[in-house]
mmCIF file of C-alpha atoms and ligand atoms in Angstrom:
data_model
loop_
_atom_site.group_PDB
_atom_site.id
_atom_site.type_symbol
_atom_site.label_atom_id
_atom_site.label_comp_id
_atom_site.label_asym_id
_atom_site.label_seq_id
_atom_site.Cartn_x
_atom_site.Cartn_y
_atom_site.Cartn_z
ATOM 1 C CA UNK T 3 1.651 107.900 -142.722
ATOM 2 C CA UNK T 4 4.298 108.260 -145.053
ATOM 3 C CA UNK T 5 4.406 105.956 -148.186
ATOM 4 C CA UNK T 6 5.650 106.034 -151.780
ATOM 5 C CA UNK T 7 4.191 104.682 -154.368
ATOM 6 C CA UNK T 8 6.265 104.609 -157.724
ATOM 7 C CA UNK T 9 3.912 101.688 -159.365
ATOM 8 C CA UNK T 10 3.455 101.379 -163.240
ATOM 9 C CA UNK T 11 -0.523 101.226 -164.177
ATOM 10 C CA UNK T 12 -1.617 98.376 -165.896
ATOM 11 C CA UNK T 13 -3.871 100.191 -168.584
ATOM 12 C CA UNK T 14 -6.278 98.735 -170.573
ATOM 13 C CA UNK T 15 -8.590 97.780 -167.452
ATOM 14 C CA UNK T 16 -10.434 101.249 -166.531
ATOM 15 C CA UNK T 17 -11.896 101.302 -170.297
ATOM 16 C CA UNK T 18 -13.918 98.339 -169.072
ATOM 17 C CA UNK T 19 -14.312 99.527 -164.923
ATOM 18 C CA UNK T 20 -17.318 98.992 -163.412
ATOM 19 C CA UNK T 21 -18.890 100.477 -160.593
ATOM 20 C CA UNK T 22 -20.672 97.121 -159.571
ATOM 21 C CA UNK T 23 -18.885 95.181 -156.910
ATOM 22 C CA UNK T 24 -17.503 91.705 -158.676
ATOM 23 C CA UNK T 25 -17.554 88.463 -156.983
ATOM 24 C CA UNK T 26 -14.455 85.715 -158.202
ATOM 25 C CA UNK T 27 -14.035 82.329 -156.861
ATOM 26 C CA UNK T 28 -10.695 80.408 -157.386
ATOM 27 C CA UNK T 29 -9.422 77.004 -156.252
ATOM 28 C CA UNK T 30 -6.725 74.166 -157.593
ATOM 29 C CA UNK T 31 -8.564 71.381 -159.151
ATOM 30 C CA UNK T 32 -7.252 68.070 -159.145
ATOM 31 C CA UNK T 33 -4.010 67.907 -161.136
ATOM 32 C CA UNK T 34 -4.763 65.707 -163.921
ATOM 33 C CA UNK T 35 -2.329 63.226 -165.981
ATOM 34 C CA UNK T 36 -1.732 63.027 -169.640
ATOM 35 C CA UNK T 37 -1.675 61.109 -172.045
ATOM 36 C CA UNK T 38 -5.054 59.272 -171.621
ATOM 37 C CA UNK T 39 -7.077 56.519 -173.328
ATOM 38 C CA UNK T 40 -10.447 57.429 -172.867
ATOM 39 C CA UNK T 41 -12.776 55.496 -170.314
ATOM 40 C CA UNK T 42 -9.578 52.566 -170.527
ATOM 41 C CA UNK T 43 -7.482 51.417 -167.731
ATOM 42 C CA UNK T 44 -4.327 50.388 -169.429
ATOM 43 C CA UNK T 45 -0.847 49.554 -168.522
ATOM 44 C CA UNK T 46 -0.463 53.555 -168.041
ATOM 45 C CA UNK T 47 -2.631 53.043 -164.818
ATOM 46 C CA UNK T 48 0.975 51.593 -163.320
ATOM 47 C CA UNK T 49 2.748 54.961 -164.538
ATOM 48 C CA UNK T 50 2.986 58.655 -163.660
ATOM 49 C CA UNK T 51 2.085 60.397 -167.254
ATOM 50 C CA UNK T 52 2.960 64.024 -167.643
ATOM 51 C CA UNK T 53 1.044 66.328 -165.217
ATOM 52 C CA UNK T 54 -0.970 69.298 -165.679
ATOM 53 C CA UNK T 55 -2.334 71.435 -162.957
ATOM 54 C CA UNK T 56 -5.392 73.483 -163.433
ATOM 55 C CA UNK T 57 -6.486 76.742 -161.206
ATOM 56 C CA UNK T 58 -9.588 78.311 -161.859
ATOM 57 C CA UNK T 59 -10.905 81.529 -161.537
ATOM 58 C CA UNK T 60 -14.331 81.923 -161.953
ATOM 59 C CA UNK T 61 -16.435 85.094 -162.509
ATOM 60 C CA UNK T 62 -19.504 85.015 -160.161
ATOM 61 C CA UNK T 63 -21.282 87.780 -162.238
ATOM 62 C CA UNK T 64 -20.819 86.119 -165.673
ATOM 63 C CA UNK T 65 -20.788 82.536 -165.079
ATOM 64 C CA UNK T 66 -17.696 82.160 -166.809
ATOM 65 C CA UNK T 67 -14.302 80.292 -164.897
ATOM 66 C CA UNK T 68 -11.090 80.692 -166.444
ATOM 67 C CA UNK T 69 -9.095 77.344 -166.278
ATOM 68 C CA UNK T 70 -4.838 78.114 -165.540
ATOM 69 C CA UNK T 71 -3.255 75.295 -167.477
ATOM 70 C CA UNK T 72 0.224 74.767 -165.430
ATOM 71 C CA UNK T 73 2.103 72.007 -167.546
ATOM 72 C CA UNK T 74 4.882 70.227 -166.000
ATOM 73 C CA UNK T 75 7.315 71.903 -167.283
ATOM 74 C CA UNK T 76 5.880 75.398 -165.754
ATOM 75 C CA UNK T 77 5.344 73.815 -162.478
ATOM 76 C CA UNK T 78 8.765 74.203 -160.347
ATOM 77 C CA UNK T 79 7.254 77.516 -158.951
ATOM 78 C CA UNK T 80 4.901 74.870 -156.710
ATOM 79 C CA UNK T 81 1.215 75.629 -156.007
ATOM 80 C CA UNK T 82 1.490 77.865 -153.024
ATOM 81 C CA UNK T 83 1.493 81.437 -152.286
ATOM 82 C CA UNK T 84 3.511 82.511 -155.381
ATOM 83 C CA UNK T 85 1.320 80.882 -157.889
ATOM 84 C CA UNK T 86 -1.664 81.739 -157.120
ATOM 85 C CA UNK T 87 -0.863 85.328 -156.120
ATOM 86 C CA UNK T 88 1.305 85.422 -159.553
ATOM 87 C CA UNK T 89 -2.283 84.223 -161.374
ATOM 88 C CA UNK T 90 -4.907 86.220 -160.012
ATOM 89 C CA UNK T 91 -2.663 89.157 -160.502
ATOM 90 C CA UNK T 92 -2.540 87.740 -164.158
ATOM 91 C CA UNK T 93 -6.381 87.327 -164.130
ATOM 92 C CA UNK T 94 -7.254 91.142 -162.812
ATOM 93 C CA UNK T 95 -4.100 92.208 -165.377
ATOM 94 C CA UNK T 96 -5.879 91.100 -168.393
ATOM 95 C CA UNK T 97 -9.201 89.193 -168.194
ATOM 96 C CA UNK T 98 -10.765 90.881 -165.375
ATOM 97 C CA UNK T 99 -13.637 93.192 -165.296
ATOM 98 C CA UNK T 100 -11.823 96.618 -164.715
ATOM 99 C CA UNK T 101 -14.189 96.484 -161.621
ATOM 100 C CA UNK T 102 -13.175 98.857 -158.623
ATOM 101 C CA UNK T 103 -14.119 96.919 -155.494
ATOM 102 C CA UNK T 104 -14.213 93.501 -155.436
ATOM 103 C CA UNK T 105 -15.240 90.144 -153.137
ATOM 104 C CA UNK T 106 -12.798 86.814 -153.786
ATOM 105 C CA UNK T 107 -13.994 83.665 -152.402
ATOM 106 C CA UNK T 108 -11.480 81.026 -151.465
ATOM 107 C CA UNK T 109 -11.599 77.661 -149.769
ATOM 108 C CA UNK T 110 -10.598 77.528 -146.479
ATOM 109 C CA UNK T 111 -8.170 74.525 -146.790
ATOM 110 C CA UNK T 112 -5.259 76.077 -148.685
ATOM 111 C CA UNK T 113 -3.282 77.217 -145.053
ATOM 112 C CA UNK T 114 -2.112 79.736 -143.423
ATOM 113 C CA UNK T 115 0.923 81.338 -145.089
ATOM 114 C CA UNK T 116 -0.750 81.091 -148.591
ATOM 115 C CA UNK T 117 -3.989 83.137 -147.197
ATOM 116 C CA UNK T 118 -1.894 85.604 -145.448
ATOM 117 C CA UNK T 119 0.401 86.207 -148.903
ATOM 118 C CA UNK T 120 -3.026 86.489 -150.682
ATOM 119 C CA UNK T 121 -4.089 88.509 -148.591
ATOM 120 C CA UNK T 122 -0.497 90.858 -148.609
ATOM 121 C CA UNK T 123 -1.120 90.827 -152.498
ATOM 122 C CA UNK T 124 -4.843 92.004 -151.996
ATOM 123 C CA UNK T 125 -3.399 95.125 -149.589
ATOM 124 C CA UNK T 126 -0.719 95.945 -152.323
ATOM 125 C CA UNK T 127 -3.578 96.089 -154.776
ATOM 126 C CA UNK T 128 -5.225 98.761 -152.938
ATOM 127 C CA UNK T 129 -2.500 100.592 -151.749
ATOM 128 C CA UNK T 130 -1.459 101.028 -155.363
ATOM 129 C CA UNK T 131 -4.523 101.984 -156.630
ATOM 130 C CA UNK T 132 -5.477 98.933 -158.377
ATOM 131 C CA UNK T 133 -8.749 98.574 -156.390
ATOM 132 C CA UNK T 134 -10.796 100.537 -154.078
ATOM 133 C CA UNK T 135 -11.550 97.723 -151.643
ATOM 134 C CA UNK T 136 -10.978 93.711 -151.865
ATOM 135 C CA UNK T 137 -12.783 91.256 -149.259
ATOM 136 C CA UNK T 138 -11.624 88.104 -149.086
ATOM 137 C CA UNK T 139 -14.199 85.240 -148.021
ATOM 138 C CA UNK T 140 -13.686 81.735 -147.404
ATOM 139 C CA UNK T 141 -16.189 79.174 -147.110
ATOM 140 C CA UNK T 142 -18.278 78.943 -143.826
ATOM 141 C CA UNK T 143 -19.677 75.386 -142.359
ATOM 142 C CA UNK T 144 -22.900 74.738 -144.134
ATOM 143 C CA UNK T 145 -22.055 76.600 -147.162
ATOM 144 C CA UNK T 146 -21.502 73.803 -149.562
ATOM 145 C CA UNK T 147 -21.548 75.803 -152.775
ATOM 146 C CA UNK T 148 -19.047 76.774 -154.505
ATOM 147 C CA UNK T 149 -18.995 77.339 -157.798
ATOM 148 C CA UNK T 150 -15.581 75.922 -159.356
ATOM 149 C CA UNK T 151 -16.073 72.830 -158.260
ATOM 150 C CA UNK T 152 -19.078 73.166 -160.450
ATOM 151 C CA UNK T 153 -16.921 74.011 -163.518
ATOM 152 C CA UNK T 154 -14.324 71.358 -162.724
ATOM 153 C CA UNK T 155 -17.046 68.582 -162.614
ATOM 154 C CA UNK T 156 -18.334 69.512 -165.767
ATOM 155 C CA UNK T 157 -14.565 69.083 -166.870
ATOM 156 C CA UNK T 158 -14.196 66.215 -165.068
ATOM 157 C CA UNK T 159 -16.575 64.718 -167.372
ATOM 158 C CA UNK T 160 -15.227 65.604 -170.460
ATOM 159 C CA UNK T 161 -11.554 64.742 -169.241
ATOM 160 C CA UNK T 162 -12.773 60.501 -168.174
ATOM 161 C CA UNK T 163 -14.796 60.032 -171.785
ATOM 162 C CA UNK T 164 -11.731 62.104 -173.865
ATOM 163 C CA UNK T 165 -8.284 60.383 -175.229
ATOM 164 C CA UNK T 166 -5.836 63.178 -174.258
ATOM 165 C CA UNK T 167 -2.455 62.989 -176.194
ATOM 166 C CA UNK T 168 -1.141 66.239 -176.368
ATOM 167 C CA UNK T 169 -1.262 69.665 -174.106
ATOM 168 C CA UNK T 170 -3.114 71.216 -176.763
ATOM 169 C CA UNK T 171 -5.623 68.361 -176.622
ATOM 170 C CA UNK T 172 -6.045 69.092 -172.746
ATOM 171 C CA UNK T 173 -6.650 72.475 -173.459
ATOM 172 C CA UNK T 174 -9.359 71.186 -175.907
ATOM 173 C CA UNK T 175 -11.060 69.163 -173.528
ATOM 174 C CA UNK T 176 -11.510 72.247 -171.363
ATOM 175 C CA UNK T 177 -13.094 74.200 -173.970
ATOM 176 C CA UNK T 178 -15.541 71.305 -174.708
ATOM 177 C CA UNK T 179 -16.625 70.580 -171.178
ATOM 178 C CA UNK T 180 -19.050 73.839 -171.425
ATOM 179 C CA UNK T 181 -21.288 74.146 -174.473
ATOM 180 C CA UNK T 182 -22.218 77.541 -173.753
ATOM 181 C CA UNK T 183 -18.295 78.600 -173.469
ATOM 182 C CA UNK T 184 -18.252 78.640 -169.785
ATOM 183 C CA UNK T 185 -15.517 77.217 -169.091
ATOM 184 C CA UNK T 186 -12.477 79.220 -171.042
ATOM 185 C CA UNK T 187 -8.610 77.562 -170.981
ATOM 186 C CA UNK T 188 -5.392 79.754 -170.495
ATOM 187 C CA UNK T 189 -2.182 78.008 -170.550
ATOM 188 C CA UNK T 190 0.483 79.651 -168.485
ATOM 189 C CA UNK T 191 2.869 79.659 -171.463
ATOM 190 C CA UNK T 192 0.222 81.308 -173.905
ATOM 191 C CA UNK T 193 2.013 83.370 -176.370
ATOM 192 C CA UNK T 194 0.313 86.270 -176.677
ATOM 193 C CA UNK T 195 -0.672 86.531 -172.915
ATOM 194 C CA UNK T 196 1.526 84.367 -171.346
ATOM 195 C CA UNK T 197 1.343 84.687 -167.214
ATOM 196 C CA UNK T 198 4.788 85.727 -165.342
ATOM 197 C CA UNK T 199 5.384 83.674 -162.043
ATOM 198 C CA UNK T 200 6.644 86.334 -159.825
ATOM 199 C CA UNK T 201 8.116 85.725 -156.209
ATOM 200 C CA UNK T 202 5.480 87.699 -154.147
ATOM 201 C CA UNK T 203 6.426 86.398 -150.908
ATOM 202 C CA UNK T 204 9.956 87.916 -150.872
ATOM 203 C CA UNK T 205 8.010 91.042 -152.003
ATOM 204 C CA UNK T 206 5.758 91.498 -149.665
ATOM 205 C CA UNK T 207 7.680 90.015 -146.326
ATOM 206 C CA UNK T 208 9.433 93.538 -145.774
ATOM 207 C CA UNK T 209 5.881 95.923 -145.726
ATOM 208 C CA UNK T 210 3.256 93.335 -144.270
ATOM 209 C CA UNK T 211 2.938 90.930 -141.146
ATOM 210 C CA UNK T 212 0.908 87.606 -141.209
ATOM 211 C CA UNK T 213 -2.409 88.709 -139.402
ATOM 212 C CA UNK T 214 -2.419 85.907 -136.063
ATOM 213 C CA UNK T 215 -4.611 83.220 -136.257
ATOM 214 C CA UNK T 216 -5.965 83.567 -139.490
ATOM 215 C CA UNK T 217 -7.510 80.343 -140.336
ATOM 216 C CA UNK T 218 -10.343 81.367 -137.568
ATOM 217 C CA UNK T 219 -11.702 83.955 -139.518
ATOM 218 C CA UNK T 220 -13.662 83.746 -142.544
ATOM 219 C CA UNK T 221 -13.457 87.019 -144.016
ATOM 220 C CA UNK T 222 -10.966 89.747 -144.509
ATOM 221 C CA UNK T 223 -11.916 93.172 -145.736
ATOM 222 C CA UNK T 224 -9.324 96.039 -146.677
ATOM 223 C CA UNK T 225 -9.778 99.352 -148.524
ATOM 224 C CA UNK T 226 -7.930 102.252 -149.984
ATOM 225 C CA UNK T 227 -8.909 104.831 -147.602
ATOM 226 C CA UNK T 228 -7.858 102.771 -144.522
ATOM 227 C CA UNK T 229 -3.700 101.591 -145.521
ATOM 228 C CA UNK T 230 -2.766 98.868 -144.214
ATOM 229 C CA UNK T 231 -5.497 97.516 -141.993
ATOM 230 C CA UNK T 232 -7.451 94.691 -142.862
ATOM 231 C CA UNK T 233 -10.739 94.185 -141.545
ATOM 232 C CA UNK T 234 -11.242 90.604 -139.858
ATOM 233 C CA UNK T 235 -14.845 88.490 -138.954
ATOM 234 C CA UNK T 236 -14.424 85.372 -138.331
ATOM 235 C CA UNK T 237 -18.675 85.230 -139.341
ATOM 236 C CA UNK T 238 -20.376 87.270 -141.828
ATOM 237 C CA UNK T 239 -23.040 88.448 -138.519
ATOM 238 C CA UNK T 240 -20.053 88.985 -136.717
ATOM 239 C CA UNK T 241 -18.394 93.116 -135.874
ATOM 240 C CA UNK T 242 -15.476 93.378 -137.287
ATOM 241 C CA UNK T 243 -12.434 93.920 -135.525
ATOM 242 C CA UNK T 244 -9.000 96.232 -137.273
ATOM 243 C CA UNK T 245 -6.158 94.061 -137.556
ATOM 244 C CA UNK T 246 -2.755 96.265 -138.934
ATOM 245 C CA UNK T 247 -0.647 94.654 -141.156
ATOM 246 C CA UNK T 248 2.031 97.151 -142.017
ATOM 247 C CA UNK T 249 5.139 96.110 -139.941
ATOM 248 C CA UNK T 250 6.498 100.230 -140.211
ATOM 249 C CA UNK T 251 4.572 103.141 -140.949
ATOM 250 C CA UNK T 252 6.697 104.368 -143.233
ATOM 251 C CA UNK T 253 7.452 101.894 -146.249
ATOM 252 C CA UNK T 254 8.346 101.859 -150.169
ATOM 253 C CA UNK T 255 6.308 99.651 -152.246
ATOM 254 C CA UNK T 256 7.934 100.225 -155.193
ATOM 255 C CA UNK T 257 7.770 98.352 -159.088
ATOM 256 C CA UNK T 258 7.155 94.437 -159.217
ATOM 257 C CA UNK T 259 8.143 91.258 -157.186
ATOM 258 C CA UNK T 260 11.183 89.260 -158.488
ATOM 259 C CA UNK T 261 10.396 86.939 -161.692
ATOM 260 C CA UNK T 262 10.718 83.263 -160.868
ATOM 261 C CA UNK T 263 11.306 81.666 -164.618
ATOM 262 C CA UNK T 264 10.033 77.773 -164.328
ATOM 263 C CA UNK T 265 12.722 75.286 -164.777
ATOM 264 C CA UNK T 266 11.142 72.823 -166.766
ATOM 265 C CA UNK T 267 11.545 69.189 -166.783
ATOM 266 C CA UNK T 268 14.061 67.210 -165.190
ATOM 267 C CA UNK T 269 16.396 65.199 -166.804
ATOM 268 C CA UNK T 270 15.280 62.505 -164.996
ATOM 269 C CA UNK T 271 11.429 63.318 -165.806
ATOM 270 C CA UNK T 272 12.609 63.813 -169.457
ATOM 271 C CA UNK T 273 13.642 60.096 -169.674
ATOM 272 C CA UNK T 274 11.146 58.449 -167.785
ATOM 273 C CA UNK T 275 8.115 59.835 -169.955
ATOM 274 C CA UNK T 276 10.505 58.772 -173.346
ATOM 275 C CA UNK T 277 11.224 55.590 -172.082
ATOM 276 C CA UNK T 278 8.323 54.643 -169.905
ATOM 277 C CA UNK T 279 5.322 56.588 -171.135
ATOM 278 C CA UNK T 280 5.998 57.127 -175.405
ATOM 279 C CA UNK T 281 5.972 53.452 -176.085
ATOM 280 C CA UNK T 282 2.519 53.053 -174.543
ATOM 281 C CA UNK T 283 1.101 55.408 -176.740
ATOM 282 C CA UNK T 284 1.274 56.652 -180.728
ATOM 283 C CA UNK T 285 3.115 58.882 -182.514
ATOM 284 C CA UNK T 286 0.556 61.601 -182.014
ATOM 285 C CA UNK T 287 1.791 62.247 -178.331
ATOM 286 C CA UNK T 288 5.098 62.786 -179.664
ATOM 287 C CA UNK T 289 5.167 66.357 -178.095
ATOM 288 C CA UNK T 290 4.059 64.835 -174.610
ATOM 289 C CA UNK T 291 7.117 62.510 -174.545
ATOM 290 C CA UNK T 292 9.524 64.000 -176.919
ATOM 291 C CA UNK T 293 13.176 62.831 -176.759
ATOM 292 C CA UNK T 294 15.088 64.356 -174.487
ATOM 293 C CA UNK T 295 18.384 66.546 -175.607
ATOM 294 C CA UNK T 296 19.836 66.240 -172.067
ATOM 295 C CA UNK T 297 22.027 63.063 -171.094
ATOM 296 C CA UNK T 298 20.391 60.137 -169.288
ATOM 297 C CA UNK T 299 21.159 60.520 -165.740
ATOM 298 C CA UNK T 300 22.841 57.420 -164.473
ATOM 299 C CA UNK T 301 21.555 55.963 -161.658
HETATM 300 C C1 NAG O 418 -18.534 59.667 -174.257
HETATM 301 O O1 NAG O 418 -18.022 59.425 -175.556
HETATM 302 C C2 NAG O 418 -18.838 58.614 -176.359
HETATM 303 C C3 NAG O 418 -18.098 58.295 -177.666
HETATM 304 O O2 NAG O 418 -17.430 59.425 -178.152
HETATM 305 C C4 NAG O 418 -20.169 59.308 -176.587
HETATM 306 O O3 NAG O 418 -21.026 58.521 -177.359
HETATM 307 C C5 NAG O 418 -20.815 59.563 -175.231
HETATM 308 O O4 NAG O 418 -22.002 60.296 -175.398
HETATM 309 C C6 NAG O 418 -19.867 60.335 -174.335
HETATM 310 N N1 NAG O 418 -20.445 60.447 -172.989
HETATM 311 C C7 NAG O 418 -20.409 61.581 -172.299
HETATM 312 C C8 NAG O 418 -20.984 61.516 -170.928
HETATM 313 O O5 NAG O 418 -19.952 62.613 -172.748
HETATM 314 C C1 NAG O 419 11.209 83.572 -153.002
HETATM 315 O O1 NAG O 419 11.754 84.349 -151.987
HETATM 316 C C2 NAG O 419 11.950 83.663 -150.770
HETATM 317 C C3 NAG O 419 12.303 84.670 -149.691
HETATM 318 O O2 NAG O 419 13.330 85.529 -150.112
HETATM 319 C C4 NAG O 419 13.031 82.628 -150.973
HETATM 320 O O3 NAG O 419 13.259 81.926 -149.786
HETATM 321 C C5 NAG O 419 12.548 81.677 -152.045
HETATM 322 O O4 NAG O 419 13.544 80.750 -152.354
HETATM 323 C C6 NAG O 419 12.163 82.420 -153.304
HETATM 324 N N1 NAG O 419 11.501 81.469 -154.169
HETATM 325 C C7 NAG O 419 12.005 81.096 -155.329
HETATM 326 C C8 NAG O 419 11.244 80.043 -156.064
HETATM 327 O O5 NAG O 419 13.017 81.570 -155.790
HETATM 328 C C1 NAG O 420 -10.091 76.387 -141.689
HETATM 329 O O1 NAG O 420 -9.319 75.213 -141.822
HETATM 330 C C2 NAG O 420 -8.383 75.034 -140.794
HETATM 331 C C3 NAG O 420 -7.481 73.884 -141.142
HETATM 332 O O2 NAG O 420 -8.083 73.010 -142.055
HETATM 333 C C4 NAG O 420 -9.127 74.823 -139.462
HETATM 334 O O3 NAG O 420 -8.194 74.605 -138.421
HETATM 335 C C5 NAG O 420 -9.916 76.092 -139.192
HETATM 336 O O4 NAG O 420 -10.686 75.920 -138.029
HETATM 337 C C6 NAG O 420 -10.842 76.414 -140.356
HETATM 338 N N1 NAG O 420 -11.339 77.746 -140.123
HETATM 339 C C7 NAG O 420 -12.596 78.023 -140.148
HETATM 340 C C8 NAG O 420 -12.887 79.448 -139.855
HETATM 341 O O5 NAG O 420 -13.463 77.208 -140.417
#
């Protein structure tokens, strides 16, 4: 098998590598709407505040679940396939472990096409030399734990007893809901480590095939010394069976994915929060309902 690899290392990881196999989990939590009175239903219950989506990924090992703020205005790349391959690559990029094999643990409910592109990005990890081997798990009936859902509830409490004005103040909230620091905020737009939305999809569509019926197994198992094939159960005590991904044996997997830049706010969305959402609260969420600079659409 011919295959060339022309791939810029991300450096800064192996001083930290570990020989222990790490264990992430990562889910969307429910998105959750800001400004906020705390524990009041007011005339905003009628509106649609300013949204912010979180994703978490949470360190098995540790105990600790980083919590992807996506404002709004960061959220035109959606919540599928290109997100969350674009933030765990952001995650295992710069507040990872360094670790050379590792196990992710999903939930089995986010679909076909986004497992097999998370899986795609998982191959083009170890066919670059990012990881030895990745196994992907999802959740098997009768396994009801898993763990950030734990960390979101704890948010969730914070988030229903906490007025929320600002972004900043929803980051806040975050860092709060853990006294012992578990639970650690990221915004997308941070600006020293902000994360890059990049089009995987379009990437990887050339080199890898979706593996068929996907959503019947529950884990998926790949490794550098075996290119391209991905190692399917569909139950932990089951054999495994090879399924190859690689749609040519001979294929260039070369630099990063496109960018995808987020488009912020609509006009439309602009105006509404100015004129429908800033007069039901102070001054202080100013920067949650700012006026807009673009023209009022007319309707
Ligand atoms: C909610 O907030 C109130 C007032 O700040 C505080 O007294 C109470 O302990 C909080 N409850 C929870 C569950 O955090
Ligand atoms: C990503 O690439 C796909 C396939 O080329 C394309 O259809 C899609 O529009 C792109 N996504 C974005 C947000 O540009
Ligand atoms: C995963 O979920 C899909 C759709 O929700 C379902 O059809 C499938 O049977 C589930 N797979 C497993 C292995 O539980």
């Amino acid at each position: 098998m011919i295959f060339f690899l022309n791939f810029i290392l991300i450096t800064g990881q192996r001083s930290k590598a570990t020989d222990a196999t790490v264990h992430y989990s990562f889910d969307y939590s429910q998105q959750v709407f800001y400004p906020q009175q705390a524990q009041a239903v007011g005339p905003m219950y009628f509106k649609t505040p300013r949204k912010c989506q979180c994703f978490g990924v949470c360190c098995e090992s540790s105990g600790t679940q980083i919590f992807y703020l996506v404002d709004e205005a960061f959220q035109s790349v959606g919540k599928g396939a290109n997100s969350v391959t674009s933030m765990l690559h952001h995650h295992f990029s710069h507040l990872g472990y360094g670790e050379r094999n590792v196990v992710l643990h999903m939930d089995n409910c986010s679909g076909q096409n986004k497992n097999n592109a998370v899986i795609g990005y998982g191959m083009w990890r170890v066919l670059t030399g990012l990881h030895d081997s990745i196994e992907f798990s999802t959740m098997e009936a009768g396994h009801t734990k898993f763990s950030p859902d734990w960390h979101f509830g704890l948010w969730k409490v914070r988030w229903r007893n906490t007025t929320v004005n600002t972004l900043e103040d929803v980051v806040e909230t975050v860092r709060l809901s853990s006294r012992n620091g578990h639970n650690i905020p990221h915004l997308v737009q941070d600006p020293e480590n902000p994360v890059q939305f990049y089009n995987w999809t379009e990437f990887l569509k050339p080199v890898f095939k979706p593996i068929p019926n996907l959503l019947s197994y529950h884990h998926f198992r790949m490794t550098s010394d075996k290119p391209g094939i991905v190692y399917v159960r569909r139950y932990a005590s089951d054999a495994e069976e090879a399924v190859k991904i690689l749609k040519k044996d001979s294929f260039v997997l070369n630099g990063m994915p496109p960018k995808l830049e987020p488009l912020g706010l609509s006009a439309e969305r602009q105006w509404y929060l100015h004129d429908e959402i800033a007069p039901l609260c102070n001054s202080l969420c100013a920067s949650t309902c700012p006026r807009p600079d673009v023209p009022k659409p007319t309707k």
